[in-house]
PDB file of C-alpha atoms and ligand atoms in Angstrom:
ATOM      1  CA  MET C   1      -1.244  -5.318 -16.024  1.00 74.00           C
ATOM      2  CA  GLN C   2       0.932  -7.112 -13.481  1.00 82.00           C
ATOM      3  CA  LYS C   3      -0.920  -9.596 -11.262  1.00 84.00           C
ATOM      4  CA  HIS C   4       1.670  -9.490  -8.475  1.00 94.00           C
ATOM      5  CA  PRO C   5       3.358  -6.109  -8.757  1.00 97.00           C
ATOM      6  CA  LEU C   6       6.284  -4.685  -6.842  1.00 98.00           C
ATOM      7  CA  ILE C   7       5.026  -1.223  -5.892  1.00 98.00           C
ATOM      8  CA  ILE C   8       7.676   1.493  -5.471  1.00 98.00           C
ATOM      9  CA  ALA C   9       6.821   3.894  -2.621  1.00 98.00           C
ATOM     10  CA  LEU C  10       7.553   7.392  -3.970  1.00 98.00           C
ATOM     11  CA  ASP C  11       8.240   8.937  -0.572  1.00 98.00           C
ATOM     12  CA  PHE C  12       9.622  12.202  -1.946  1.00 98.00           C
ATOM     13  CA  ASN C  13       8.929  15.841  -1.068  1.00 96.00           C
ATOM     14  CA  ASN C  14       7.849  17.165  -4.439  1.00 97.00           C
ATOM     15  CA  LEU C  15       7.269  16.554  -8.143  1.00 98.00           C
ATOM     16  CA  GLN C  16      10.824  17.530  -9.140  1.00 98.00           C
ATOM     17  CA  GLU C  17      12.328  14.889  -6.852  1.00 98.00           C
ATOM     18  CA  VAL C  18       9.928  12.280  -8.244  1.00 98.00           C
ATOM     19  CA  GLN C  19      10.773  13.199 -11.819  1.00 98.00           C
ATOM     20  CA  SER C  20      14.506  12.975 -11.265  1.00 98.00           C
ATOM     21  CA  PHE C  21      14.132   9.625  -9.446  1.00 98.00           C
ATOM     22  CA  LEU C  22      11.975   8.177 -12.248  1.00 98.00           C
ATOM     23  CA  ARG C  23      14.160   9.343 -15.146  1.00 98.00           C
ATOM     24  CA  PRO C  24      16.176   6.080 -15.420  1.00 98.00           C
ATOM     25  CA  PHE C  25      12.921   4.051 -15.316  1.00 98.00           C
ATOM     26  CA  LYS C  26      11.522   5.672 -18.506  1.00 95.00           C
ATOM     27  CA  GLY C  27       9.455   3.147 -20.490  1.00 93.00           C
ATOM     28  CA  LYS C  28       9.201   0.604 -17.634  1.00 96.00           C
ATOM     29  CA  ASP C  29       5.856  -0.848 -16.640  1.00 96.00           C
ATOM     30  CA  LEU C  30       5.867   0.521 -13.063  1.00 98.00           C
ATOM     31  CA  TYR C  31       3.387   0.438 -10.188  1.00 98.00           C
ATOM     32  CA  VAL C  32       4.038   3.313  -7.796  1.00 98.00           C
ATOM     33  CA  LYS C  33       2.692   4.465  -4.441  1.00 98.00           C
ATOM     34  CA  VAL C  34       1.930   8.097  -3.582  1.00 98.00           C
ATOM     35  CA  GLY C  35       1.497   8.860   0.117  1.00 98.00           C
ATOM     36  CA  MET C  36       0.292  11.808   2.171  1.00 97.00           C
ATOM     37  CA  GLU C  37       3.564  13.727   2.127  1.00 96.00           C
ATOM     38  CA  LEU C  38       3.682  13.972  -1.661  1.00 98.00           C
ATOM     39  CA  PHE C  39      -0.055  14.228  -2.351  1.00 98.00           C
ATOM     40  CA  TYR C  40      -0.637  16.984   0.209  1.00 98.00           C
ATOM     41  CA  LYS C  41       2.199  18.958  -1.363  1.00 97.00           C
ATOM     42  CA  GLU C  42       1.482  18.449  -5.067  1.00 98.00           C
ATOM     43  CA  GLY C  43      -2.197  17.432  -5.193  1.00 98.00           C
ATOM     44  CA  PRO C  44      -3.694  15.919  -8.351  1.00 98.00           C
ATOM     45  CA  THR C  45      -0.765  17.249 -10.446  1.00 98.00           C
ATOM     46  CA  ILE C  46       1.416  14.388  -9.250  1.00 98.00           C
ATOM     47  CA  ILE C  47      -1.225  11.832 -10.231  1.00 98.00           C
ATOM     48  CA  HIS C  48      -1.706  13.387 -13.672  1.00 98.00           C
ATOM     49  CA  TYR C  49       2.059  13.261 -14.223  1.00 98.00           C
ATOM     50  CA  LEU C  50       2.389   9.611 -13.178  1.00 98.00           C
ATOM     51  CA  LYS C  51      -0.575   8.620 -15.328  1.00 98.00           C
ATOM     52  CA  SER C  52       0.883  10.439 -18.316  1.00 97.00           C
ATOM     53  CA  GLU C  53       3.941   8.196 -17.892  1.00 97.00           C
ATOM     54  CA  GLY C  54       1.639   5.156 -18.009  1.00 97.00           C
ATOM     55  CA  TYR C  55       2.261   4.025 -14.429  1.00 98.00           C
ATOM     56  CA  GLN C  56      -0.257   2.277 -12.193  1.00 98.00           C
ATOM     57  CA  ILE C  57      -0.892   4.119  -8.945  1.00 98.00           C
ATOM     58  CA  PHE C  58      -1.614   3.177  -5.337  1.00 98.00           C
ATOM     59  CA  LEU C  59      -2.809   6.389  -3.648  1.00 98.00           C
ATOM     60  CA  ASP C  60      -2.100   5.681   0.021  1.00 98.00           C
ATOM     61  CA  LEU C  61      -4.139   8.288   1.949  1.00 98.00           C
ATOM     62  CA  LYS C  62      -5.760   5.962   4.541  1.00 98.00           C
ATOM     63  CA  LEU C  63      -9.159   7.673   4.773  1.00 98.00           C
ATOM     64  CA  HIS C  64     -10.978   7.549   8.133  1.00 98.00           C
ATOM     65  CA  ASP C  65     -13.998   9.827   8.700  1.00 98.00           C
ATOM     66  CA  ILE C  66     -17.791   9.686   8.795  1.00 98.00           C
ATOM     67  CA  PRO C  67     -19.267   7.558   5.982  1.00 98.00           C
ATOM     68  CA  ASN C  68     -20.622  10.431   3.885  1.00 98.00           C
ATOM     69  CA  THR C  69     -17.322  12.311   3.935  1.00 98.00           C
ATOM     70  CA  VAL C  70     -15.361   9.183   3.003  1.00 98.00           C
ATOM     71  CA  LYS C  71     -17.822   8.432   0.207  1.00 98.00           C
ATOM     72  CA  LYS C  72     -17.378  11.918  -1.307  1.00 98.00           C
ATOM     73  CA  GLY C  73     -13.621  11.815  -0.775  1.00 98.00           C
ATOM     74  CA  MET C  74     -13.372   8.470  -2.543  1.00 98.00           C
ATOM     75  CA  GLN C  75     -15.507   9.742  -5.399  1.00 98.00           C
ATOM     76  CA  SER C  76     -12.949  12.523  -5.940  1.00 98.00           C
ATOM     77  CA  LEU C  77      -9.989  10.144  -5.706  1.00 98.00           C
ATOM     78  CA  ALA C  78     -11.546   7.668  -8.155  1.00 98.00           C
ATOM     79  CA  SER C  79     -12.007  10.470 -10.684  1.00 98.00           C
ATOM     80  CA  LEU C  80      -8.204  10.876 -10.752  1.00 98.00           C
ATOM     81  CA  GLY C  81      -7.958   7.436 -12.358  1.00 98.00           C
ATOM     82  CA  VAL C  82      -5.853   5.785  -9.643  1.00 98.00           C
ATOM     83  CA  ASP C  83      -5.774   1.983  -9.346  1.00 98.00           C
ATOM     84  CA  LEU C  84      -5.645   1.292  -5.615  1.00 98.00           C
ATOM     85  CA  VAL C  85      -6.730   3.299  -2.541  1.00 98.00           C
ATOM     86  CA  ASN C  86      -7.197   2.577   1.158  1.00 98.00           C
ATOM     87  CA  VAL C  87      -9.162   3.301   4.335  1.00 98.00           C
ATOM     88  CA  HIS C  88      -8.750   2.468   8.022  1.00 98.00           C
ATOM     89  CA  ALA C  89     -10.880  -0.577   8.881  1.00 98.00           C
ATOM     90  CA  ALA C  90     -11.420   1.074  12.294  1.00 97.00           C
ATOM     91  CA  GLY C  91     -13.895   3.386  10.529  1.00 98.00           C
ATOM     92  CA  GLY C  92     -16.300   0.428  10.521  1.00 98.00           C
ATOM     93  CA  ARG C  93     -18.516  -1.377   8.061  1.00 98.00           C
ATOM     94  CA  THR C  94     -20.772   1.554   7.064  1.00 98.00           C
ATOM     95  CA  MET C  95     -17.753   3.723   6.321  1.00 98.00           C
ATOM     96  CA  MET C  96     -16.085   1.004   4.223  1.00 98.00           C
ATOM     97  CA  GLU C  97     -19.297   0.364   2.268  1.00 98.00           C
ATOM     98  CA  ALA C  98     -19.637   4.121   1.691  1.00 98.00           C
ATOM     99  CA  ALA C  99     -16.035   4.230   0.438  1.00 98.00           C
ATOM    100  CA  LEU C 100     -16.888   1.576  -2.143  1.00 98.00           C
ATOM    101  CA  GLU C 101     -20.005   3.476  -3.224  1.00 98.00           C
ATOM    102  CA  GLY C 102     -17.924   6.631  -3.691  1.00 98.00           C
ATOM    103  CA  LEU C 103     -15.372   4.744  -5.772  1.00 98.00           C
ATOM    104  CA  GLU C 104     -18.091   3.253  -7.987  1.00 98.00           C
ATOM    105  CA  ALA C 105     -19.606   6.700  -8.478  1.00 98.00           C
ATOM    106  CA  GLY C 106     -16.326   8.433  -9.325  1.00 98.00           C
ATOM    107  CA  ALA C 107     -14.548   5.735 -11.333  1.00 98.00           C
ATOM    108  CA  ILE C 108     -13.580   6.390 -14.907  1.00 91.00           C
ATOM    109  CA  GLY C 109     -13.873   2.845 -16.235  1.00 92.00           C
ATOM    110  CA  LYS C 110     -12.855   0.211 -13.730  1.00 95.00           C
ATOM    111  CA  ARG C 111     -13.396   0.921 -10.005  1.00 98.00           C
ATOM    112  CA  PRO C 112     -10.106   1.390  -8.146  1.00 98.00           C
ATOM    113  CA  LYS C 113      -9.390  -1.502  -5.783  1.00 98.00           C
ATOM    114  CA  LEU C 114      -9.976  -0.724  -2.112  1.00 98.00           C
ATOM    115  CA  ILE C 115      -7.922  -2.164   0.719  1.00 98.00           C
ATOM    116  CA  ALA C 116      -8.009  -1.543   4.471  1.00 98.00           C
ATOM    117  CA  VAL C 117      -5.366  -0.806   7.054  1.00 97.00           C
ATOM    118  CA  THR C 118      -6.116  -3.154   9.968  1.00 95.00           C
ATOM    119  CA  GLN C 119      -3.687  -2.007  12.661  1.00 91.00           C
ATOM    120  CA  LEU C 120      -0.821   0.322  11.871  1.00 89.00           C
ATOM    121  CA  THR C 121       2.580  -1.327  12.249  1.00 83.00           C
ATOM    122  CA  SER C 122       3.376   1.405  14.773  1.00 85.00           C
ATOM    123  CA  THR C 123       0.633   0.053  17.088  1.00 89.00           C
ATOM    124  CA  ASN C 124       1.572  -2.535  19.712  1.00 91.00           C
ATOM    125  CA  ASP C 125      -0.319  -4.632  22.277  1.00 92.00           C
ATOM    126  CA  GLU C 126       0.448  -2.235  25.122  1.00 93.00           C
ATOM    127  CA  MET C 127      -0.896   0.738  23.164  1.00 93.00           C
ATOM    128  CA  LEU C 128      -4.058  -1.215  22.264  1.00 93.00           C
ATOM    129  CA  ARG C 129      -4.751  -1.913  25.941  1.00 95.00           C
ATOM    130  CA  ASN C 130      -3.643   1.306  27.587  1.00 96.00           C
ATOM    131  CA  GLU C 131      -4.468   3.972  25.020  1.00 96.00           C
ATOM    132  CA  LEU C 132      -7.194   2.537  22.789  1.00 95.00           C
ATOM    133  CA  LEU C 133      -8.763   0.446  25.601  1.00 96.00           C
ATOM    134  CA  ILE C 134      -8.956  -2.631  23.311  1.00 94.00           C
ATOM    135  CA  GLN C 135      -8.546  -5.798  25.374  1.00 95.00           C
ATOM    136  CA  HIS C 136      -7.946  -8.210  22.472  1.00 95.00           C
ATOM    137  CA  SER C 137      -4.453  -8.976  21.195  1.00 94.00           C
ATOM    138  CA  LEU C 138      -3.047  -7.211  18.156  1.00 92.00           C
ATOM    139  CA  SER C 139      -3.311 -10.331  15.992  1.00 92.00           C
ATOM    140  CA  GLU C 140      -6.917 -10.965  17.083  1.00 95.00           C
ATOM    141  CA  THR C 141      -7.845  -7.426  16.037  1.00 95.00           C
ATOM    142  CA  VAL C 142      -5.969  -7.777  12.734  1.00 96.00           C
ATOM    143  CA  ILE C 143      -7.966 -10.932  11.887  1.00 97.00           C
ATOM    144  CA  SER C 144     -11.240  -9.429  12.994  1.00 97.00           C
ATOM    145  CA  TYR C 145     -10.688  -6.156  11.060  1.00 98.00           C
ATOM    146  CA  ALA C 146      -9.658  -8.133   7.955  1.00 98.00           C
ATOM    147  CA  ARG C 147     -12.857 -10.210   8.172  1.00 98.00           C
ATOM    148  CA  LEU C 148     -14.916  -7.044   8.602  1.00 98.00           C
ATOM    149  CA  SER C 149     -13.202  -5.491   5.559  1.00 98.00           C
ATOM    150  CA  GLN C 150     -13.949  -8.576   3.492  1.00 98.00           C
ATOM    151  CA  ASP C 151     -17.585  -8.687   4.671  1.00 98.00           C
ATOM    152  CA  SER C 152     -17.896  -4.994   3.739  1.00 98.00           C
ATOM    153  CA  GLY C 153     -16.866  -5.857   0.163  1.00 98.00           C
ATOM    154  CA  LEU C 154     -13.261  -4.624   0.198  1.00 98.00           C
ATOM    155  CA  ASP C 155     -10.599  -6.200  -2.003  1.00 98.00           C
ATOM    156  CA  GLY C 156      -7.924  -6.752   0.636  1.00 98.00           C
ATOM    157  CA  VAL C 157      -5.748  -5.351   3.400  1.00 98.00           C
ATOM    158  CA  VAL C 158      -2.348  -3.818   3.997  1.00 97.00           C
ATOM    159  CA  CYS C 159      -0.438  -6.104   6.355  1.00 95.00           C
ATOM    160  CA  SER C 160       2.969  -7.410   7.304  1.00 93.00           C
ATOM    161  CA  VAL C 161       4.395 -10.467   5.533  1.00 95.00           C
ATOM    162  CA  LEU C 162       4.178 -12.333   8.849  1.00 94.00           C
ATOM    163  CA  GLU C 163       0.386 -11.914   8.851  1.00 95.00           C
ATOM    164  CA  VAL C 164      -0.119 -13.131   5.263  1.00 97.00           C
ATOM    165  CA  PRO C 165      -0.405 -16.922   5.866  1.00 97.00           C
ATOM    166  CA  MET C 166      -2.923 -16.358   8.669  1.00 97.00           C
ATOM    167  CA  LEU C 167      -4.975 -13.899   6.574  1.00 98.00           C
ATOM    168  CA  ASN C 168      -4.910 -16.143   3.498  1.00 98.00           C
ATOM    169  CA  GLU C 169      -6.267 -18.940   5.678  1.00 97.00           C
ATOM    170  CA  VAL C 170      -9.036 -16.807   7.165  1.00 97.00           C
ATOM    171  CA  CYS C 171     -10.005 -14.689   4.131  1.00 98.00           C
ATOM    172  CA  GLY C 172      -8.841 -16.858   1.217  1.00 98.00           C
ATOM    173  CA  SER C 173      -6.022 -16.114  -1.208  1.00 94.00           C
ATOM    174  CA  ASN C 174      -8.183 -13.978  -3.527  1.00 97.00           C
ATOM    175  CA  PHE C 175      -8.365 -11.361  -0.760  1.00 98.00           C
ATOM    176  CA  LEU C 176      -5.382  -9.079  -1.475  1.00 98.00           C
ATOM    177  CA  THR C 177      -2.513  -8.858   0.988  1.00 98.00           C
ATOM    178  CA  VAL C 178      -0.376  -5.805   0.232  1.00 98.00           C
ATOM    179  CA  THR C 179       2.832  -5.938   2.221  1.00 97.00           C
ATOM    180  CA  PRO C 180       5.313  -3.137   3.047  1.00 96.00           C
ATOM    181  CA  GLY C 181       8.412  -3.574   5.215  1.00 94.00           C
ATOM    182  CA  ILE C 182      10.391  -5.279   2.432  1.00 96.00           C
ATOM    183  CA  ARG C 183      14.207  -5.342   2.371  1.00 96.00           C
ATOM    184  CA  LEU C 184      16.906  -7.455   0.763  1.00 94.00           C
ATOM    185  CA  ALA C 185      18.751  -9.530   3.359  1.00 91.00           C
ATOM    186  CA  SER C 186      21.759  -7.199   2.971  1.00 89.00           C
ATOM    187  CA  ASP C 187      19.796  -3.912   3.409  1.00 91.00           C
ATOM    188  CA  ALA C 188      19.425  -1.599   6.409  1.00 82.00           C
ATOM    189  CA  LYS C 189      16.112  -2.049   8.263  1.00 81.00           C
ATOM    190  CA  ASP C 190      15.710   1.726   8.839  1.00 80.00           C
ATOM    191  CA  ASP C 191      12.757   2.320  11.185  1.00 79.00           C
ATOM    192  CA  GLN C 192      10.880  -0.888  10.258  1.00 75.00           C
ATOM    193  CA  ALA C 193      10.772  -3.209  13.274  1.00 75.00           C
ATOM    194  CA  ARG C 194      10.018  -6.372  11.315  1.00 78.00           C
ATOM    195  CA  VAL C 195      11.177  -6.776   7.734  1.00 86.00           C
ATOM    196  CA  ALA C 196      10.950  -9.519   5.127  1.00 95.00           C
ATOM    197  CA  THR C 197      12.709 -10.138   1.819  1.00 97.00           C
ATOM    198  CA  PRO C 198      10.845 -10.292  -1.523  1.00 98.00           C
ATOM    199  CA  ALA C 199      11.377 -14.074  -1.474  1.00 97.00           C
ATOM    200  CA  ASP C 200       9.899 -14.318   2.055  1.00 97.00           C
ATOM    201  CA  ALA C 201       6.875 -12.344   0.817  1.00 97.00           C
ATOM    202  CA  LYS C 202       6.461 -14.654  -2.157  1.00 97.00           C
ATOM    203  CA  ASN C 203       6.739 -17.776  -0.027  1.00 97.00           C
ATOM    204  CA  ALA C 204       4.233 -16.382   2.469  1.00 97.00           C
ATOM    205  CA  GLY C 205       1.744 -15.698  -0.367  1.00 97.00           C
ATOM    206  CA  SER C 206       1.678 -11.859  -0.493  1.00 98.00           C
ATOM    207  CA  SER C 207      -0.321 -10.401  -3.384  1.00 98.00           C
ATOM    208  CA  MET C 208       1.786  -7.246  -3.806  1.00 98.00           C
ATOM    209  CA  ILE C 209       4.891  -5.866  -2.116  1.00 98.00           C
ATOM    210  CA  VAL C 210       5.601  -2.200  -1.373  1.00 98.00           C
ATOM    211  CA  VAL C 211       9.260  -1.150  -1.422  1.00 98.00           C
ATOM    212  CA  GLY C 212      10.458   2.331  -0.490  1.00 97.00           C
ATOM    213  CA  ARG C 213      13.915   3.153   0.787  1.00 96.00           C
ATOM    214  CA  SER C 214      15.575  -0.093  -0.360  1.00 97.00           C
ATOM    215  CA  ILE C 215      15.085   1.242  -3.888  1.00 98.00           C
ATOM    216  CA  THR C 216      14.741   5.014  -3.495  1.00 98.00           C
ATOM    217  CA  LYS C 217      17.920   5.355  -1.395  1.00 97.00           C
ATOM    218  CA  ALA C 218      19.981   2.847  -3.403  1.00 97.00           C
ATOM    219  CA  GLU C 219      23.103   4.002  -5.221  1.00 97.00           C
ATOM    220  CA  ASN C 220      21.601   2.655  -8.451  1.00 98.00           C
ATOM    221  CA  PRO C 221      17.799   2.553  -7.977  1.00 98.00           C
ATOM    222  CA  LEU C 222      17.038   0.927 -11.352  1.00 98.00           C
ATOM    223  CA  GLU C 223      19.513  -1.903 -10.722  1.00 98.00           C
ATOM    224  CA  LYS C 224      18.146  -2.407  -7.212  1.00 98.00           C
ATOM    225  CA  TYR C 225      14.566  -2.441  -8.530  1.00 98.00           C
ATOM    226  CA  GLU C 226      15.447  -5.136 -11.088  1.00 97.00           C
ATOM    227  CA  LEU C 227      17.204  -7.197  -8.423  1.00 97.00           C
ATOM    228  CA  MET C 228      14.258  -7.038  -6.026  1.00 98.00           C
ATOM    229  CA  LYS C 229      11.696  -7.570  -8.778  1.00 97.00           C
ATOM    230  CA  ASN C 230      13.520 -10.675 -10.000  1.00 97.00           C
ATOM    231  CA  GLU C 231      13.574 -12.059  -6.464  1.00 97.00           C
ATOM    232  CA  TRP C 232       9.839 -11.279  -6.088  1.00 98.00           C
ATOM    233  CA  ASP C 233       9.030 -12.802  -9.497  1.00 96.00           C
ATOM    234  CA  GLY C 234      11.015 -15.897  -8.532  1.00 92.00           C
ATOM    235  CA  VAL C 235      13.532 -15.404 -11.348  1.00 74.00           C
ATOM    236  CA  THR C 236      16.801 -17.190 -10.618  1.00 61.00           C
ATOM    237  CA  VAL C 237      19.901 -15.627 -12.162  1.00 52.00           C
TER     238      VAL C 237
HETATM  239  O1  LIG U 301      10.994   2.776   2.938  1.00 87.26           O
HETATM  240  P1  LIG U 301      10.078   1.612   3.245  1.00 87.26           P
HETATM  241  O2  LIG U 301      10.235   0.446   2.282  1.00 87.26           O
HETATM  242  O3  LIG U 301      10.112   1.216   4.686  1.00 87.26           O
HETATM  243  O4  LIG U 301       8.634   2.219   2.923  1.00 87.26           O
HETATM  244  C1  LIG U 301       7.467   1.502   3.120  1.00 87.26           C
HETATM  245  C2  LIG U 301       6.300   2.302   2.662  1.00 87.26           C
HETATM  246  O5  LIG U 301       5.123   1.605   3.054  1.00 87.26           O
HETATM  247  C3  LIG U 301       6.186   3.700   3.262  1.00 87.26           C
HETATM  248  O6  LIG U 301       5.581   4.546   2.279  1.00 87.26           O
HETATM  249  C4  LIG U 301       5.265   3.509   4.444  1.00 87.26           C
HETATM  250  O7  LIG U 301       4.507   4.655   4.739  1.00 87.26           O
HETATM  251  C5  LIG U 301       4.347   2.400   3.928  1.00 87.26           C
HETATM  252  N1  LIG U 301       3.711   1.591   4.969  1.00 87.26           N
HETATM  253  C6  LIG U 301       4.430   0.872   5.922  1.00 87.26           C
HETATM  254  N2  LIG U 301       3.775   0.123   6.861  1.00 87.26           N
HETATM  255  C7  LIG U 301       2.446   0.076   6.876  1.00 87.26           C
HETATM  256  C8  LIG U 301       1.702   0.786   5.925  1.00 87.26           C
HETATM  257  C9  LIG U 301       2.382   1.547   4.977  1.00 87.26           C
HETATM  258  O8  LIG U 301       5.651   0.880   5.904  1.00 87.26           O
HETATM  259  N3  LIG U 301       1.831  -0.673   7.759  1.00 87.26           N
END
């Protein structure tokens, strides 16, 4: 098991697209992420397929509901044998504790790790104030939600690379920081407002990086994966 994996975001429409993307990676020790788009289309079938290939799985469904519903939902997800799942910290302490209870109850073997989304990267200070009526700054809420997640027993948070040093200071480096928004310096930023390279993420102290389009849209995805993984692993070539 990799301690600091590079997680490939499988943002595809269906199982066939995933299978054709993964063909060149056959036999590799991969960690992949399945999001709403793919899971809502294919359901557990996609998870069974990825597990049969021996891959580790981050099922990124960001649960946010009343505690009992989240508990039951997590119990079902844990029974699929995934490795990492997430909730919105905005659901509060009782909901996060219930999520953990559900995971314990449904786990086959080891409990999947549970991380929280603090604030979505699409949220900004103006939206916090004017729409959500939250008077604190975005970074104050990120710190406070991360602390709440840690106090509720969670294993970490999803965050931007820029937030990692601050979160490692507040929550300690054993608290996972899973960071999307990763690009090579030469890549397009797409719709990500703030991006970081794998080396930036390593220097900042990220626990895991999530890479989507930089790899999935590359001309040679396997080559691009190796390049980014080497940079993340600190391999100099
Ligand atoms: O293609 P790209 O590398 O930007 O994909 C990043 C992945 O990480 C996507 O699946 C996206 O949904 C996810 N993500 C993100 N920002 C967050 C949380 C998740 O980009 N704050």
